[in-house]
Short mmCIF file of C-alpha atoms and ligand atoms in Angstrom, two decimals:
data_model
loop_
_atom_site.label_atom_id
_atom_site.label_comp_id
_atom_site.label_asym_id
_atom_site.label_seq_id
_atom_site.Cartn_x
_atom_site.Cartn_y
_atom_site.Cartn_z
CA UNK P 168 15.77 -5.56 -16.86
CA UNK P 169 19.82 -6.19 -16.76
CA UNK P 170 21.36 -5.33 -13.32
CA UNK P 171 24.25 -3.77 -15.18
CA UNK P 172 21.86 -1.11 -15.86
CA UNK P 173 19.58 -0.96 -12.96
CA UNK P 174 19.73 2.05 -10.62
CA UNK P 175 20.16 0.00 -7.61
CA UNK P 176 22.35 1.28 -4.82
CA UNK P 177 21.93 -1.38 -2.42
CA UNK P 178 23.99 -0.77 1.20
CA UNK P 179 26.13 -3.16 3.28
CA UNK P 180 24.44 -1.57 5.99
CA UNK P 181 21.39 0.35 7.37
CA UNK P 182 21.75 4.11 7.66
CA UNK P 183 22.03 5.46 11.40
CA UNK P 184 18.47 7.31 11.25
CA UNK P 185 16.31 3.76 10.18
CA UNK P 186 14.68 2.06 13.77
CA UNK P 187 12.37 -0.37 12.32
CA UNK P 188 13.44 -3.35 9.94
CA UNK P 189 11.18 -2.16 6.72
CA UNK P 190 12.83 0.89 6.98
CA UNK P 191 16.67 -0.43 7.08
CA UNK P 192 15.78 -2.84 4.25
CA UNK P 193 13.89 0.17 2.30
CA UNK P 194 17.48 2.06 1.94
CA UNK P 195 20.12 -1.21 2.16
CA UNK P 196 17.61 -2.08 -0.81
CA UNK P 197 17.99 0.35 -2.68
CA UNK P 198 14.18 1.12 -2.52
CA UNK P 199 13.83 4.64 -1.70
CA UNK P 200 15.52 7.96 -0.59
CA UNK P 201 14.75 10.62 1.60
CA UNK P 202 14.67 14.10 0.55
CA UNK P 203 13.51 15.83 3.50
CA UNK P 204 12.09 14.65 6.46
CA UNK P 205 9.14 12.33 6.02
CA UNK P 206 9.56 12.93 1.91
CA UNK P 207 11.28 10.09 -0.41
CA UNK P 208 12.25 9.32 -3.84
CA UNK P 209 10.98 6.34 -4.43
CA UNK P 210 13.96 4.50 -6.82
CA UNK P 211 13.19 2.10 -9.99
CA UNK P 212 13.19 -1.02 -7.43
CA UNK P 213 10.78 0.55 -4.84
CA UNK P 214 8.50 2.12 -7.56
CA UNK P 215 7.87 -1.23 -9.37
CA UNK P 216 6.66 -2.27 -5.61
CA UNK P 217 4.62 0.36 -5.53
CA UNK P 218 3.24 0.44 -8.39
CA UNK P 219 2.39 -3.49 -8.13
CA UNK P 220 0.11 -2.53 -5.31
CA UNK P 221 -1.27 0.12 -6.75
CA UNK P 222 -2.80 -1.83 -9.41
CA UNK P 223 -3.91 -4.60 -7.04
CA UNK P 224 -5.86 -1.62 -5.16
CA UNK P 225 -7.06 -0.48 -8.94
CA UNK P 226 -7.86 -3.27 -9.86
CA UNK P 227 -9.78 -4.19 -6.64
CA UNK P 228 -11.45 -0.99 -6.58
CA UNK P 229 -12.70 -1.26 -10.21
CA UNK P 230 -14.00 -4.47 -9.75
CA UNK P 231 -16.21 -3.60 -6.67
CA UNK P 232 -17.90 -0.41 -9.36
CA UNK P 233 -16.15 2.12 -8.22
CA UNK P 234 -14.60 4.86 -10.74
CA UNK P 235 -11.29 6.50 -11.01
CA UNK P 236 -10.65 10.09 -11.09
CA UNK P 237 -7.93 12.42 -10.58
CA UNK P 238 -8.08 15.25 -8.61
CA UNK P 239 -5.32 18.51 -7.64
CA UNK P 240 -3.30 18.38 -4.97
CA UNK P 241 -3.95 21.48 -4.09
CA UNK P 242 -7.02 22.98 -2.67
CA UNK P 243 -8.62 26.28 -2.18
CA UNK P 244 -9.12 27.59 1.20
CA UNK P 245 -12.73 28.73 0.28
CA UNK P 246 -13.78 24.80 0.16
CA UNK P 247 -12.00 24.12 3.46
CA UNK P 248 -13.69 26.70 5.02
CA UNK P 249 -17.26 25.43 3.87
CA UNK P 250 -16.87 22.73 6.61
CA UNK P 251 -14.55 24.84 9.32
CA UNK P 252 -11.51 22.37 8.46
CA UNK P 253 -9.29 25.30 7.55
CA UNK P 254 -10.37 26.44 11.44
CA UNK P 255 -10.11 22.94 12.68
CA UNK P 256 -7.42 21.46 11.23
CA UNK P 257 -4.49 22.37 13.05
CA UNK P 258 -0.34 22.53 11.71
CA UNK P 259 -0.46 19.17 10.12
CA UNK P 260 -2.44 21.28 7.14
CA UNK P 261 0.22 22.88 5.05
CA UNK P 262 -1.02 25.93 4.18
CA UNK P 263 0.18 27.83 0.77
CA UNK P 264 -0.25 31.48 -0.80
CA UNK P 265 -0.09 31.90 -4.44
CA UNK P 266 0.93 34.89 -6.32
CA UNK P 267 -2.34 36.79 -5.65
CA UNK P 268 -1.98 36.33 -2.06
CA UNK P 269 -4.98 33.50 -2.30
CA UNK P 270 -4.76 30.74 0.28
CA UNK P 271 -4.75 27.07 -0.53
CA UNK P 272 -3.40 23.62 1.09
CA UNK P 273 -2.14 20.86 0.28
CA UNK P 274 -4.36 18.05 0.07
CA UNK P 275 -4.25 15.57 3.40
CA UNK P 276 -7.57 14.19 1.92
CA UNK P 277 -10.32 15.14 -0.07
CA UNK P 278 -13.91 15.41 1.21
CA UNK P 279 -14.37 18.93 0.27
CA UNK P 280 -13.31 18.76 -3.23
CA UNK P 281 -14.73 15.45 -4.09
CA UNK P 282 -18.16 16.79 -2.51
CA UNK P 283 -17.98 20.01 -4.11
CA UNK P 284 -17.95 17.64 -7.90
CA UNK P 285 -20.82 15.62 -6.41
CA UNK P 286 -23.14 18.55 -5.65
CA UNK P 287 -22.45 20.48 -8.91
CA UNK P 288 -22.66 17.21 -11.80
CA UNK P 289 -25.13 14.84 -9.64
CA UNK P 290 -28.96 15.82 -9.51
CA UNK P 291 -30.99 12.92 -9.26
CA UNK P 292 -31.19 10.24 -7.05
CA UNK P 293 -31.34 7.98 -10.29
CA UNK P 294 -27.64 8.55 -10.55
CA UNK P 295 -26.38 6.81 -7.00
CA UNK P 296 -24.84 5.51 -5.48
CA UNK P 297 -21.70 6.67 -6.49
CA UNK P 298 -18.04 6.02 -5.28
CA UNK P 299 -15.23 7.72 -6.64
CA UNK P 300 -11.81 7.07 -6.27
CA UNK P 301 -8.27 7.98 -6.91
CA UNK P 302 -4.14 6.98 -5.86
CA UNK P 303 -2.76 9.73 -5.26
CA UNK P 304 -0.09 11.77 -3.29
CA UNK P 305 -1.40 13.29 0.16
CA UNK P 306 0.75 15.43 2.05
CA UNK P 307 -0.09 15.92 6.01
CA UNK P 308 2.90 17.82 7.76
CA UNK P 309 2.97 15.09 10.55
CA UNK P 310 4.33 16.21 14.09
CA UNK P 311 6.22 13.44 13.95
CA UNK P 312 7.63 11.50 9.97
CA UNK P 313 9.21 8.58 11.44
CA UNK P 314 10.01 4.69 10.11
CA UNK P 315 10.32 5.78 6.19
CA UNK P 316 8.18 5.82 4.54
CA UNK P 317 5.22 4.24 7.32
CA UNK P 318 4.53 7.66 8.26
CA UNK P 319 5.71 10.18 5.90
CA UNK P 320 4.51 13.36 5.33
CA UNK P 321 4.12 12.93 1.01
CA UNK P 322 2.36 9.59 0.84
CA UNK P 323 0.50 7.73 -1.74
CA UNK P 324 -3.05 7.38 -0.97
CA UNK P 325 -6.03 5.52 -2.28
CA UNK P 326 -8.82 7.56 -1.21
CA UNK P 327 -12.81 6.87 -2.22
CA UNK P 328 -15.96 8.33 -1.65
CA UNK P 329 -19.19 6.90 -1.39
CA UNK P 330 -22.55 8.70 -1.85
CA UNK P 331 -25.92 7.39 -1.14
CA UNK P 332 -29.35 8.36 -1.26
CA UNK P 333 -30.21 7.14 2.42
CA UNK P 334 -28.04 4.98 4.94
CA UNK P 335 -29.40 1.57 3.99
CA UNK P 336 -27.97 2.42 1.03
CA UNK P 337 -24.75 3.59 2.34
CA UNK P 338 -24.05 0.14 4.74
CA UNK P 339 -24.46 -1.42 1.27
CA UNK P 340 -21.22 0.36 -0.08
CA UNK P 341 -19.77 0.19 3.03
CA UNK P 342 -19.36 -3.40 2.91
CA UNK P 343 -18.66 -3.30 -0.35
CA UNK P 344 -15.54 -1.03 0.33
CA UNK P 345 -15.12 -3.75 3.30
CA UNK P 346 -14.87 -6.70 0.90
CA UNK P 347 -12.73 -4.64 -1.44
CA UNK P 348 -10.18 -4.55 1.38
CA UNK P 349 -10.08 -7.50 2.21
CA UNK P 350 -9.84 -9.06 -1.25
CA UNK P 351 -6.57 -6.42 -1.26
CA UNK P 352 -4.78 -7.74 1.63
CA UNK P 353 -5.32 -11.14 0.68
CA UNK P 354 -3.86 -10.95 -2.71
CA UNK P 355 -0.40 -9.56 -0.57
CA UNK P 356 -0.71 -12.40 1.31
CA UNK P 357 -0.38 -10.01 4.40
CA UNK P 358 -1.70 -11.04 8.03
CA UNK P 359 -4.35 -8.69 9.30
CA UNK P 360 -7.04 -7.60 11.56
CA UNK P 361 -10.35 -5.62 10.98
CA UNK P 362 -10.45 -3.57 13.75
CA UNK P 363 -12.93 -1.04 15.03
CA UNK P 364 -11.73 2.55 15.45
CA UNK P 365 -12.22 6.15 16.73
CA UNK P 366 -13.50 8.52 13.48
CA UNK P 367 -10.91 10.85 14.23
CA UNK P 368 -10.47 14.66 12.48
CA UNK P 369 -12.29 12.90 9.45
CA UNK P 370 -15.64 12.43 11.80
CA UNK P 371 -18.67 10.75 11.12
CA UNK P 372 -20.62 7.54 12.57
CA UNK P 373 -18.77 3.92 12.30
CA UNK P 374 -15.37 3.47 11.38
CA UNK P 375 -13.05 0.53 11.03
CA UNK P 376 -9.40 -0.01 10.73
CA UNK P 377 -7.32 -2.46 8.85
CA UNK P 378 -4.44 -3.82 11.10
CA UNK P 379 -1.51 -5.30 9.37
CA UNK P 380 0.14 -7.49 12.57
CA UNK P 381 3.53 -6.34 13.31
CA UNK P 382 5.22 -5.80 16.34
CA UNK P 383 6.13 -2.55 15.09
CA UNK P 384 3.28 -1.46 14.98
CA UNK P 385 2.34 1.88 16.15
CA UNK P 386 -1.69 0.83 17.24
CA UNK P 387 -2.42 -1.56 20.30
CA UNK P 388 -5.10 -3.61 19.35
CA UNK P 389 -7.27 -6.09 21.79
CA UNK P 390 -8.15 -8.84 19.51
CA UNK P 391 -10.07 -12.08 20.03
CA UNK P 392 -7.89 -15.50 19.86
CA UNK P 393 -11.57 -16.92 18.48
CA UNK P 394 -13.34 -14.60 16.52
CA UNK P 395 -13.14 -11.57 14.21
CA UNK P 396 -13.59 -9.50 17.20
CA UNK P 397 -10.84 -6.59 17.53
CA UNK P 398 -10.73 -3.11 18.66
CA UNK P 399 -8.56 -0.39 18.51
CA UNK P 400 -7.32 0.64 22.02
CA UNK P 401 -7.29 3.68 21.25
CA UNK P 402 -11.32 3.85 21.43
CA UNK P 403 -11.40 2.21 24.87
CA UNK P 404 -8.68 4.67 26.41
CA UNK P 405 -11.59 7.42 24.99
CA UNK P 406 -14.07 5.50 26.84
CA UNK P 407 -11.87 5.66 30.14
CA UNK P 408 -11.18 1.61 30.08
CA UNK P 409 -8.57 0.41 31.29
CA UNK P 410 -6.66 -2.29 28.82
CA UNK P 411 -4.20 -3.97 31.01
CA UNK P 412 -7.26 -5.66 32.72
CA UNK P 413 -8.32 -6.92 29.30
CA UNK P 414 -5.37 -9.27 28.56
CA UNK P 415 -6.85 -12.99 28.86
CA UNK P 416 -10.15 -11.46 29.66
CA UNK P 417 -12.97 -13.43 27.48
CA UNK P 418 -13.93 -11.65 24.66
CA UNK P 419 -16.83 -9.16 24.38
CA UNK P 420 -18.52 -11.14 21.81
CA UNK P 421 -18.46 -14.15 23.97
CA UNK P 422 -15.84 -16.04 21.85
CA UNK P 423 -12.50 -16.68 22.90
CA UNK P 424 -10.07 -14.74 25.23
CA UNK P 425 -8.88 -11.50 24.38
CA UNK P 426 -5.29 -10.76 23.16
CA UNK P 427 -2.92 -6.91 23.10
CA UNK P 428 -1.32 -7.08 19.46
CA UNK P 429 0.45 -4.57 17.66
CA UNK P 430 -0.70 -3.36 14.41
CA UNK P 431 0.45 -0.95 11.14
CA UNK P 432 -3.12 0.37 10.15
CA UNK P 433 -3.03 0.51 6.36
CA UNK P 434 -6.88 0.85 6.07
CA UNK P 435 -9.48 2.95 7.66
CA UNK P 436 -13.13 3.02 5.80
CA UNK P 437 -15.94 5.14 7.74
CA UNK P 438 -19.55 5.90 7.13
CA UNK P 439 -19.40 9.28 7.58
CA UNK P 440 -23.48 10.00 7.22
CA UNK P 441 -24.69 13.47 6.47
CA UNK P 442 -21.60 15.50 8.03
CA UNK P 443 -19.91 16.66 4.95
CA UNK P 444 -23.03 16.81 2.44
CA UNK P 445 -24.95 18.98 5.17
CA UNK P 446 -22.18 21.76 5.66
CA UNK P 447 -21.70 21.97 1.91
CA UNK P 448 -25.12 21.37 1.01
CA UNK P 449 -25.14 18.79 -0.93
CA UNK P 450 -28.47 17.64 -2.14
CA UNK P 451 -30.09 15.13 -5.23
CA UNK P 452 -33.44 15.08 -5.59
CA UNK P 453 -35.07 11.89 -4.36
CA UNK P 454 -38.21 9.61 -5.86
CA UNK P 455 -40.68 12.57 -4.10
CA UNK P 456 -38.79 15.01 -6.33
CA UNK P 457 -37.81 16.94 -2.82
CA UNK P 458 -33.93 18.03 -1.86
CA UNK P 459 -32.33 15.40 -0.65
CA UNK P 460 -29.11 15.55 1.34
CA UNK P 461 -26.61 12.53 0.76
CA UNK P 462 -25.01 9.94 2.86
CA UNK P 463 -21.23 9.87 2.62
CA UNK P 464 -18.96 7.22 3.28
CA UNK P 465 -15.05 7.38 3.05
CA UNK P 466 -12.59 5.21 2.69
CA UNK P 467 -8.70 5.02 3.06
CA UNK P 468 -5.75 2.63 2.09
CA UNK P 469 -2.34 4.07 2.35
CA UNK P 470 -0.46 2.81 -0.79
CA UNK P 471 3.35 3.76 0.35
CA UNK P 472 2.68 2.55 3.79
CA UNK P 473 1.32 -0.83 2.86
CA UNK P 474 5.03 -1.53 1.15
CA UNK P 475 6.66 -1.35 4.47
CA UNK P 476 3.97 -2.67 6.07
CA UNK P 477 4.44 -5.35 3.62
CA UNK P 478 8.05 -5.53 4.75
CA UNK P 479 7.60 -5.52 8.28
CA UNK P 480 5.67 -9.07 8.00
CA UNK P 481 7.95 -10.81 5.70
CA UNK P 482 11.86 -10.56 5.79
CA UNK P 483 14.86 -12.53 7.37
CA UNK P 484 18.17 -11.70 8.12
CA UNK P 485 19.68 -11.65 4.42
CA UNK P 486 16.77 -9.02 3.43
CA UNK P 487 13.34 -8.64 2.35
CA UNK P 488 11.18 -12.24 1.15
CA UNK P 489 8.02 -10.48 -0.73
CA UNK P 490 5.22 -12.16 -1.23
CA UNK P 491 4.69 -13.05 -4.90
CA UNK P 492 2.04 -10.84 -6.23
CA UNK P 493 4.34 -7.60 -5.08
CA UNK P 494 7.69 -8.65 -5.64
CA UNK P 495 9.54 -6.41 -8.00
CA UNK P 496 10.48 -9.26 -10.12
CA UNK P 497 9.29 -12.78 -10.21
CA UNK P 498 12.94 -14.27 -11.19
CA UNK P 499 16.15 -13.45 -11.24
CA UNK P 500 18.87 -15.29 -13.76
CA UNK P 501 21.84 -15.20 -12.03
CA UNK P 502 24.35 -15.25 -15.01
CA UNK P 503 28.08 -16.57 -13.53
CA UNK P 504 30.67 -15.48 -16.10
CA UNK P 505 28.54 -13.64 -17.97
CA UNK P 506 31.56 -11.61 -19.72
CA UNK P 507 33.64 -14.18 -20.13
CA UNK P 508 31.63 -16.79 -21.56
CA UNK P 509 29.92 -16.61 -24.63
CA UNK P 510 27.98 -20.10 -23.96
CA UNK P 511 26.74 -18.96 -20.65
CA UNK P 512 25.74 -15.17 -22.05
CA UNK P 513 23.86 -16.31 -24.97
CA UNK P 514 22.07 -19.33 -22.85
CA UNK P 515 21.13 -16.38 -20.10
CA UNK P 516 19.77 -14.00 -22.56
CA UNK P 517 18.07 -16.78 -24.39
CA UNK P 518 15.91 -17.33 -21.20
CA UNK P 519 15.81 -13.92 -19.82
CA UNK P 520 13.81 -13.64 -23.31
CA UNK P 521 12.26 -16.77 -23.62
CA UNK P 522 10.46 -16.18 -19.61
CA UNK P 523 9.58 -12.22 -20.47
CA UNK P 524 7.78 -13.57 -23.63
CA UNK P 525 5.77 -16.36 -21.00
CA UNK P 526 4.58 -13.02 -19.14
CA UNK P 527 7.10 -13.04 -15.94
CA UNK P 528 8.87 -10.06 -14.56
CA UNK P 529 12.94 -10.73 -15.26
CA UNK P 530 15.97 -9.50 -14.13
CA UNK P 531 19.36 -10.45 -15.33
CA UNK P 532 22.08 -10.23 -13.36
CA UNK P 533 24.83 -9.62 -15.97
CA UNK P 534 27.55 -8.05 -13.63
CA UNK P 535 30.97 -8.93 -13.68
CA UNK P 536 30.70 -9.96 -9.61
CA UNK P 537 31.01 -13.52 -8.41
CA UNK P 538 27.95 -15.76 -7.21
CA UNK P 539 28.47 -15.13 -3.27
CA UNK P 540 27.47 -11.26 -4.56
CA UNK P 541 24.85 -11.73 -6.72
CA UNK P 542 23.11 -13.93 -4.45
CA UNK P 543 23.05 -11.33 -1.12
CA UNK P 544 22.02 -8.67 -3.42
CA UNK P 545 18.83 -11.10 -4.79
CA UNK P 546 18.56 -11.79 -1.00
CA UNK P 547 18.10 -8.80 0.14
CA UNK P 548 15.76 -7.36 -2.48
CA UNK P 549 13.97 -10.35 -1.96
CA UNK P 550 13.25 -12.13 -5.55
CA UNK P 551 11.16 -14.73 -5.09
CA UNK P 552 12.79 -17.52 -8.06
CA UNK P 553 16.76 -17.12 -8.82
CA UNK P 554 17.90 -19.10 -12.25
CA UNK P 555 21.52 -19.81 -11.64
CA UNK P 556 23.11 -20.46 -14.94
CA UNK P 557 27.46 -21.09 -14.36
CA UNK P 558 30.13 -23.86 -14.04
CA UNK P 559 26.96 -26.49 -14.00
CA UNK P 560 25.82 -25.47 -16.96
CA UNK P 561 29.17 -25.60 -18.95
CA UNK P 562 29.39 -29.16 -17.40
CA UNK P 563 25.76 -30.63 -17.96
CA UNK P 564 23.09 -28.16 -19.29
CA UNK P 565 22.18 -28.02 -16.44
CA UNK P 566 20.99 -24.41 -14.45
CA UNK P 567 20.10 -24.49 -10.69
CA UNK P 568 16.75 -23.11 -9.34
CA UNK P 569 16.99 -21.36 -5.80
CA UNK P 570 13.74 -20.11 -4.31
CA UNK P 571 14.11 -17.25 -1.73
CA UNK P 572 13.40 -19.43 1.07
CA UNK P 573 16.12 -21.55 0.10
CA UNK P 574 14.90 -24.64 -1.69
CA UNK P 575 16.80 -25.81 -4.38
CA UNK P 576 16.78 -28.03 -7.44
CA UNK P 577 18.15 -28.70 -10.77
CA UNK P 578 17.15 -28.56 -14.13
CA UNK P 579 18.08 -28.79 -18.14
CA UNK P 580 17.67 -25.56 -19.39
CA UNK P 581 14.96 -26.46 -21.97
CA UNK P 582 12.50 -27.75 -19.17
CA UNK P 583 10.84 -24.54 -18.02
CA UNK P 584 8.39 -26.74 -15.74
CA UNK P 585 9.95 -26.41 -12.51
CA UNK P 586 9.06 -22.57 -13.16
CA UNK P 587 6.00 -23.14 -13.86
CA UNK P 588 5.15 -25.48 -11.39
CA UNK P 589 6.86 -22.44 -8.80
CA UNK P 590 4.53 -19.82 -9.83
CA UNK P 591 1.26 -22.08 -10.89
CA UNK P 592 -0.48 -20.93 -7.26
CA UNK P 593 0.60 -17.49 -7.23
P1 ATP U 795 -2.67 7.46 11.32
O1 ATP U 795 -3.53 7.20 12.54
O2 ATP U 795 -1.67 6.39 11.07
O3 ATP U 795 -2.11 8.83 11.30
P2 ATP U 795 -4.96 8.29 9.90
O4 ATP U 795 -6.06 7.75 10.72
O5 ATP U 795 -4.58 9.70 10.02
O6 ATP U 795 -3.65 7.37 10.08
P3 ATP U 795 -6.49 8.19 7.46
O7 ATP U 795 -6.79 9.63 7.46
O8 ATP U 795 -7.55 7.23 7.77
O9 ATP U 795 -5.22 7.93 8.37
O10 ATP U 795 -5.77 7.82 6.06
C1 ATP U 795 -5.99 6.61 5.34
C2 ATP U 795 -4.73 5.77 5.27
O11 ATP U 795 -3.61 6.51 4.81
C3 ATP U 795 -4.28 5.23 6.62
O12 ATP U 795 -4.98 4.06 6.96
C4 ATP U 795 -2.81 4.97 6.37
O13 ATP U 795 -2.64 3.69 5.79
C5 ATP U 795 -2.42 6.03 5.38
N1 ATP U 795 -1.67 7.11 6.04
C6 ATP U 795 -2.16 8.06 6.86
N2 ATP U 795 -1.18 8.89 7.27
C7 ATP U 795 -0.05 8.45 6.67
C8 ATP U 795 1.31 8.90 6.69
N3 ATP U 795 1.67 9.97 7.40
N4 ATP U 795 2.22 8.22 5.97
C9 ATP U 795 1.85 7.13 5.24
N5 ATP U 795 0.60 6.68 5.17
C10 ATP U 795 -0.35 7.31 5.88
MG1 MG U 796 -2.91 10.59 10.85
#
């Protein structure tokens, strides 16, 4: 991509309205937009973010067996009303009329209409287990849309559903979906916790929550310094516990002392048993030949969130430093004189090619600004490799590497090794 032609508006300065640091570097960035309260347009720089983790959670999901479909945003009342969530759910369900006067809403999630498939295409218990997926946009009118696009009311959504024949079977997805997530995080490089959590308006059994650690974070966590132990607070406050006597306590599981963190939850998977499948009555036929009903599990990551979540763990004060795998590009050529020089514009495009061709993601910065520019504005959307091609180059062939974190080195121009040698682990 050449800057020149890049919708970009990055900003000297953070909007008024942004609190947390994701969210300031989302706009100066040039990432995203808001529309409305808690709704965005996500801009070509944000998008290719986005749509970098969305194929890490694709490709993640399809890996583990699961199967992409596509289903509508919006929903009929008639479904919701199979399980009493039209009833139950309460303003954050926006609620529609079409031209007939029919009633529908917009989807916040999709048990009903993912169940409603199952029970009508799935007979036998020779077909499961099953689990369904899709990314798609959710819309939940939150009370309050605050920090961007962290809690929005349009988000992007991976959501999956698991059905089993019995719950043996559905632990065994379960911690399949478990794996899946963590595979996920790791390949963002992102810091987290597997916390266990309160079911919430979703309901069911077990349930556990995947913590990115940031001080922003809108969850209090108790974690173990020693072990995977960590719960979310919010399930001992239910339990009438008291968590400012748990700092330094020793852990639960016997390991280690426990620590108050503050996490983003990007994850939330649950074994939701028979709840769903029993209200809408859905039933295979098992190795007796006798009805059935299935065992449900469900299973969460929020796409949009995870990019300022993303954020949140990994930025300094010139901008945002992404970790590799969802940086919108891999390297940026930083082309000084450009317009001027013919030399220096046909050795710039030369490489731009050449490094598309080896499979990286390029930009070219072919505006007419000066270095001190083109370097902040790198900065700040955070590319991980800049290619400095200028005066040094005229002089001695020679182009400068500059990684985001600020090691540098120099090289001929027809020795791509120090690239690969950069991006060899990553
Ligand atoms: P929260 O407690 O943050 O409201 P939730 O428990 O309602 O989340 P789930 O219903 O489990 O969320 O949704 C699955 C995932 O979708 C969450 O783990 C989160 O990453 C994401 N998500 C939920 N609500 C929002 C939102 N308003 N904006 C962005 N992402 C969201
Ligand atoms: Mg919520």
């Amino acid at each position: 991509m050449l800057f020149s032609k890049l919708l970009l508006p990055t900003l000297k300065d953070a909007p008024q309205e942004a609190e947390v640091i994701s969210h300031k570097l989302m706009l100066r960035a040039g990432m995203v937009r808001k529309v409305a309260s808690g709704i965005y347009t996500w801009l070509p720089m944000g998008l290719k973010v986005l749509r970098k983790i969305e194929n890490i959670v694709r490709e993640e999901m399809d890996a583990s067996g699961a199967q992409e479909v596509l289903m509508p945003m919006v929903q009929p009342k008639e479904l919701w009303d199979e399980t009493n969530r039209w009833e139950k759910m309460g303003p954050e369900l926006l609620r529609i009329q079409d031209r007939h006067k029919r009633d529908f809403c917009l989807g916040p999630t999709h048990e009903e209409v993912i169940t409603d498939l199952i029970r009508n295409n799935v007979k036998s218990y020779k077909e499961l287990p099953l689990n369904i997926y899709q990314i798609q946009t959710k819309f939940r009118d939150e009370v309050r849309p605050r920090y961007g696009v962290m809690r929005g009311r349009e988000f992007l959504m991976k959501d999956s559903y698991s059905f089993n024949i019995d719950e043996a079977c559905l632990e065994e997805t379960y911690l399949t979906m478990r794996n899946t997530y963590k595979k996920v995080l790791e390949r963002m490089n992102l810091d987290y916790k597997i916390v266990s959590a309160d079911s919430g308006a979703i309901g069911g059994d077990a349930s556990e929550e995947f913590h990115v650690l940031a001080e922003t974070g809108e969850d209090t966590i108790a974690v173990s310094d020693s072990s995977e132990y960590a719960i979310n607070t919010e399930l001992l406050l239910k339990d009438g516990e008291d968590i400012s006597s748990l700092e330094g306590k020793p852990s639960p599981d016997g390991k280690g002392t426990i620590e108050i963190k503050k996490g983003i939850e990007v994850g939330h998977i649950f074994q939701l048993g028979k709840v769903y499948a029993e209200d809408m009555k859905a039933n295979v036929l098992n190795n007796e030949g006798k009805a059935s009903t299935l065992y449900m599990g469900c299973y969460g990551i929020g796409v949009s969130r995870l990019v300022a979540a993303a954020i949140e763990q990994n930025n300094d004060d010139k901008g945002i430093v992404w970790p590799h795998s969802i940086a919108p590009f891999d390297i940026n050529i930083i082309a000084i004189g450009f317009e001027k020089d013919q030399k220096i514009a046909e050795a710039s495009y030369n490489l731009y090619k050449e490094l598309i061709e080896m499979g990286y993601d390029v930009l070219l910065d072919d505006r007419k600004d000066g270095f001190g520019t083109k370097i902040k504005d790198s900065e700040l959307i955070g590319i991980p490799m800049n290619i400095i091609i200028g005066k040094q180059f005229l002089e001695t062939e020679e182009i400068e590497f500059r990684t985001r974190s600020g090691d540098t080195s120099l090289s001929k121009i027809s020795d791509s090794q120090t690239i690969l040698d950069f991006f060899k682990d990553k």
